[in-house]
XYZ file of C-alpha atoms in Angstrom:
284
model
C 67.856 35.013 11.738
C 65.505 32.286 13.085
C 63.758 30.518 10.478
C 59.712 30.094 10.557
C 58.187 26.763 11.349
C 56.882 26.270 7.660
C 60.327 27.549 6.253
C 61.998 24.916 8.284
C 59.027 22.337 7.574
C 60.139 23.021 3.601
C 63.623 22.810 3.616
C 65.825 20.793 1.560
C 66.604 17.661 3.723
C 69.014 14.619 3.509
C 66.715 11.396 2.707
C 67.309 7.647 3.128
C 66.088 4.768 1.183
C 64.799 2.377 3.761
C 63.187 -1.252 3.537
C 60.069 -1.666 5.171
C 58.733 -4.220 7.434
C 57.206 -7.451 5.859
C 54.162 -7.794 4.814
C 50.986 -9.871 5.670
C 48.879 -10.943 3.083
C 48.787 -14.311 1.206
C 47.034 -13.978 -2.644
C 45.424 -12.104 -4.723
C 42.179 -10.383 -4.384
C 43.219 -9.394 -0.605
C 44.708 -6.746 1.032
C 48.008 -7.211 2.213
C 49.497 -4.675 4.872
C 52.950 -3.226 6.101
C 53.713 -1.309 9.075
C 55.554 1.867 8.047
C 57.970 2.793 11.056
C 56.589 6.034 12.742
C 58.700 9.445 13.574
C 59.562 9.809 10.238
C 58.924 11.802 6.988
C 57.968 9.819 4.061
C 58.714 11.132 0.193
C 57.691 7.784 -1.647
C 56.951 4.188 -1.060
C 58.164 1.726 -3.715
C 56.221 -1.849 -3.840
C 58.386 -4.937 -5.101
C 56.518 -7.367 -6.660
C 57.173 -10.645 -8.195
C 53.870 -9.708 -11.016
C 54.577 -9.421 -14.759
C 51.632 -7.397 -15.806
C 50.204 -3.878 -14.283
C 46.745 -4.636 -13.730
C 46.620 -7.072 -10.528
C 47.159 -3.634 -7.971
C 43.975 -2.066 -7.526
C 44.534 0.567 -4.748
C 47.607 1.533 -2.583
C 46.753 3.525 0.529
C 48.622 5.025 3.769
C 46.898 4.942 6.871
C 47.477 6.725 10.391
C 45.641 5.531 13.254
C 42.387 4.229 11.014
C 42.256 7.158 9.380
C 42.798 7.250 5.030
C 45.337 9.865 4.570
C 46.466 9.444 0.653
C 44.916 6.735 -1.348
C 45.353 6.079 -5.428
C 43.939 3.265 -7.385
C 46.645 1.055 -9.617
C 44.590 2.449 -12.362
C 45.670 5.859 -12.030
C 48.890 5.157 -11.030
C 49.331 3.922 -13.900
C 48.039 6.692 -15.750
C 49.755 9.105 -14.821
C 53.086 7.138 -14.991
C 51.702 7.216 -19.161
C 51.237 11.164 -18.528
C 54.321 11.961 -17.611
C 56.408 9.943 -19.075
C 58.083 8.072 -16.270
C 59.787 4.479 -16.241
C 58.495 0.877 -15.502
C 60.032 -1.875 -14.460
C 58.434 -4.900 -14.463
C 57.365 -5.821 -10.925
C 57.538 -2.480 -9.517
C 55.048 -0.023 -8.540
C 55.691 3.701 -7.021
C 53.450 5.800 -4.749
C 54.905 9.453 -5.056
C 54.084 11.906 -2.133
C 57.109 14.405 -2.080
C 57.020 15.618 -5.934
C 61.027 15.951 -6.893
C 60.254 17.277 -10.119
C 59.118 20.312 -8.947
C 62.043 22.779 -8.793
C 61.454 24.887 -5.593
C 62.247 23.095 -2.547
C 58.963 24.411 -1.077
C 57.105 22.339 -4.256
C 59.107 19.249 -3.842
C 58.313 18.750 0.057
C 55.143 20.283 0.305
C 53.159 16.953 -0.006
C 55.357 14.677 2.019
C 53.919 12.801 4.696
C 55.610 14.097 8.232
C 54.915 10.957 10.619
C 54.789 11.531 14.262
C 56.393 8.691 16.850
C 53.471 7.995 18.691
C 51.579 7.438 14.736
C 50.074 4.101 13.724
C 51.125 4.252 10.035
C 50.180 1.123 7.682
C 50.794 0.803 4.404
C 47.658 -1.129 2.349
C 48.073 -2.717 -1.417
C 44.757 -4.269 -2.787
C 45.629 -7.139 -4.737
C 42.764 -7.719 -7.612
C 42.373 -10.298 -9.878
C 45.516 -12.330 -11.611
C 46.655 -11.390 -14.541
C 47.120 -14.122 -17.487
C 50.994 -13.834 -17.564
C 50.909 -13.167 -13.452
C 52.699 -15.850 -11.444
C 50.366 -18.682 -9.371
C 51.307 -16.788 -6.022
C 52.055 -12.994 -6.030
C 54.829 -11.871 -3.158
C 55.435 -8.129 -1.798
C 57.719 -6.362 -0.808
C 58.447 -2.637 0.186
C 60.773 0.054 0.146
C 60.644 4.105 1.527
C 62.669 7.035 0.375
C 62.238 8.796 3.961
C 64.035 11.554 5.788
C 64.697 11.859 9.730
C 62.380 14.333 11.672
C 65.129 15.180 13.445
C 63.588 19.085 14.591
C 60.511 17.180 15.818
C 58.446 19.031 13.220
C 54.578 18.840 13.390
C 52.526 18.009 10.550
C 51.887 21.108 9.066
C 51.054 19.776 5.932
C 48.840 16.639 4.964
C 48.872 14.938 1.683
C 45.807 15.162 -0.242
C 45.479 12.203 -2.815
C 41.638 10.702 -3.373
C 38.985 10.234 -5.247
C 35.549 11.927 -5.660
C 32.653 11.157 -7.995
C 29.939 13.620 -9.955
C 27.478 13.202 -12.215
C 26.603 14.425 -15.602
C 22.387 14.427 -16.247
C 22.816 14.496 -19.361
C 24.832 16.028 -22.671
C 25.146 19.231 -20.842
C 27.698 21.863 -19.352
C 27.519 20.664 -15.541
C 28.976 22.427 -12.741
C 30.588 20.951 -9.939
C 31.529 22.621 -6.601
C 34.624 20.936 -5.263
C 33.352 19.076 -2.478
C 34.716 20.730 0.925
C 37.346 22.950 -0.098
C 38.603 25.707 1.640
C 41.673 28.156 1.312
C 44.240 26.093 2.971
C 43.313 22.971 0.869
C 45.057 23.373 -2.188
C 44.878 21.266 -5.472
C 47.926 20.564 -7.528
C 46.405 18.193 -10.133
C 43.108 16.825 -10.901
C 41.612 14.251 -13.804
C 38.724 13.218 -14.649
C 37.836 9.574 -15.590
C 35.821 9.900 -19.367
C 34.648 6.455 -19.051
C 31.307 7.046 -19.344
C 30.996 10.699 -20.397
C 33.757 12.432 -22.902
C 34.774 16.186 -21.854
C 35.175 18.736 -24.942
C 35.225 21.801 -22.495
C 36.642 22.929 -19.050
C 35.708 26.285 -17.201
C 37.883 26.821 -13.763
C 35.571 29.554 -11.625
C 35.664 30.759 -7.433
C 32.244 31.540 -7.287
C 30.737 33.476 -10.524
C 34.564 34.371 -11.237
C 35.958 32.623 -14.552
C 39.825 31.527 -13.278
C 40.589 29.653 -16.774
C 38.353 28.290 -19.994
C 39.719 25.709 -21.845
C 38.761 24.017 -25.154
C 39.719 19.915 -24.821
C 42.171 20.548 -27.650
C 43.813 23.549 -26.039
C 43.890 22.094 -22.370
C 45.696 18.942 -23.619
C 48.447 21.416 -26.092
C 48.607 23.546 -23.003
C 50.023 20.390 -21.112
C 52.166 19.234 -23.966
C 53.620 22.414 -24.794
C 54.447 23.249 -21.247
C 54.561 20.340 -19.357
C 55.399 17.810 -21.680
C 52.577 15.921 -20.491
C 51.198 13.293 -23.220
C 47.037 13.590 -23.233
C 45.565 9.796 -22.716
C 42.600 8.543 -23.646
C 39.812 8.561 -21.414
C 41.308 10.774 -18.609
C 41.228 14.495 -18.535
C 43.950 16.040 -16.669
C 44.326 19.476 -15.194
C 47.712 20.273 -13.787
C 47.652 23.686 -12.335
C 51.313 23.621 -11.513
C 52.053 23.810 -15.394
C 49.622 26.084 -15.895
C 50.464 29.110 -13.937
C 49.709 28.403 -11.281
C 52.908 27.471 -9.482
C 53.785 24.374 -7.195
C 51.362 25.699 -4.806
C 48.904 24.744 -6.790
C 45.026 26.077 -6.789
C 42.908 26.786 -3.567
C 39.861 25.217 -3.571
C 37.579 27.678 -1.581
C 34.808 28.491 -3.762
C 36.132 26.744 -6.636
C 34.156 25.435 -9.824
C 34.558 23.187 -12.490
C 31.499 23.627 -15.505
C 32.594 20.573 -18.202
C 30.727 19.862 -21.319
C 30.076 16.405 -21.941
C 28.584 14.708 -24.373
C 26.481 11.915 -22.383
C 25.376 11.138 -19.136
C 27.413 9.592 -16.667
C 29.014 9.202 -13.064
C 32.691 11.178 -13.831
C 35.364 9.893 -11.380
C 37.850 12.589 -9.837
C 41.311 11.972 -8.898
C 42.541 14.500 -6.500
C 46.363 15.058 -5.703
C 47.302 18.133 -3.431
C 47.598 18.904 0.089
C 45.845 20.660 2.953
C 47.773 22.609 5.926
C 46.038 22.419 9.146
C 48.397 23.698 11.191
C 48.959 27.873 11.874
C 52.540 28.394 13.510
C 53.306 31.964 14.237
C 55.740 33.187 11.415
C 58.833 33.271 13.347
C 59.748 30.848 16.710
């Protein structure tokens, strides 16, 4: 029986752990790059570092051809590392796209980046500021857990991992219309930065539909209880892949977000999910 593009796209695959090129930058507060090697899918990048404290990488971000495909500040790497539990090691610093922890194969591949041969792919780490325990010069390093395209597959799917910012008027239920969404974009996770405004409650809608209504308290027991997901201060996180939703995570055509805050403010969004944008016939 022949096996659909997607199907084939999704499969479990043999992957590689790779070094990557070198890479050119010189200090901190620059941005130093590495050229990823093209024609191949990429499931995570790992940056070595010679750094003793977390704070000097500000933003880590794949390119292709000029173009931002995933981008996440250190900030929120961080974060969620705290989230979900995962482990440090001084020095190094992970940027997940394939998401192993899902159990499906379909969930674990769905985000990784498929690279095509004649791609311009470069890796970016912003460097910030030194950090008081941080050695005089910081060096870097990079490795990729990859897999070979070896059926030539398009890319189906694209990572979707960014930021977005709205704004509260005031102490006020605001609602927010995910900027540009549409059925084949789909969310997986998405937290919101309480920096300047504290959320109490969370309504999910497509258009005047209610999807899910949250307290605070019961949207961060919700994660706990089936996620294991520890709530941190200052960042609201909804992960719709613990929350029935599935690995597939949420569609964003029409979709809402009403929060209650208790202040005015600018509320940063971090966005992590994907977007197909290719249609292959079901069967080749």
């Amino acid at each position: 029986m022949k096996q659909s593009l997607i199907n084939r796209a999704l499969a479990k695959v043999l992957t590689s752990h790779i070094k990557l090129d070198a890479a050119t930058g010189s200090n901190y507060d620059d941005e130093w790059t590495i050229k990823m090697a093209p024609g191949m899918i990429y499931h995570r990048v790992k940056l070595l570092t010679n750094l003793v404290e977390r704070v000097a990488i500000k933003r880590v971000t794949i390119d292709i051809g000029g173009t931002e495909v995933a981008y996440a500040s250190g900030a929120y790497l961080e974060f969620l590392l705290d989230a979900y539990q995962k482990a440090k090691t001084q020095g190094i610093f992970v940027f997940d796209l394939s998401k192993f922890h899902y159990r499906t194969q379909a969930g674990a591949y769905q985000t990784q980046l498929v690279t095509r041969p004649e791609d311009d792919v470069t890796l970016k780490v912003l460097f910030g500021a030194k950090g008081a325990t941080d050695p005089a010069i910081p060096t870097l390093r990079a490795s990729a857990l990859v897999s070979a395209n070896t059926q030539k597959l398009p890319r189906i799917f694209v990572p979707k991992k960014y930021e977005s910012v709205l704004y509260a008027s005031a102490a006020d239920d605001i609602e927010w219309k995910f900027p540009t969404g549409n059925i084949n974009k789909k969310i997986q996770t998405i937290t919101f930065n309480e920096s300047e405004a504290a959320i109490s409650k969370i309504v999910v809608k497509r258009g005047s539909t209610t999807l899910s209504e949250w307290t605070r308290a019961e949207l961060d027991h919700d994660l706990k209880e089936l996620g294991g997901i520890l709530p941190q201060a200052g960042m609201c996180l909804i992960d719709f892949t613990v929350l029935g939703f599935g690995t597939t995570g949420m569609p964003t055509n029409g979709l809402k977000f009403v929060l209650s805050t208790d202040s005015a403010g600018s509320i940063k969004s971090y966005v992590d999910g994907y977007e197909q944008v290719i249609f292959p016939p079901k069967e080749l």
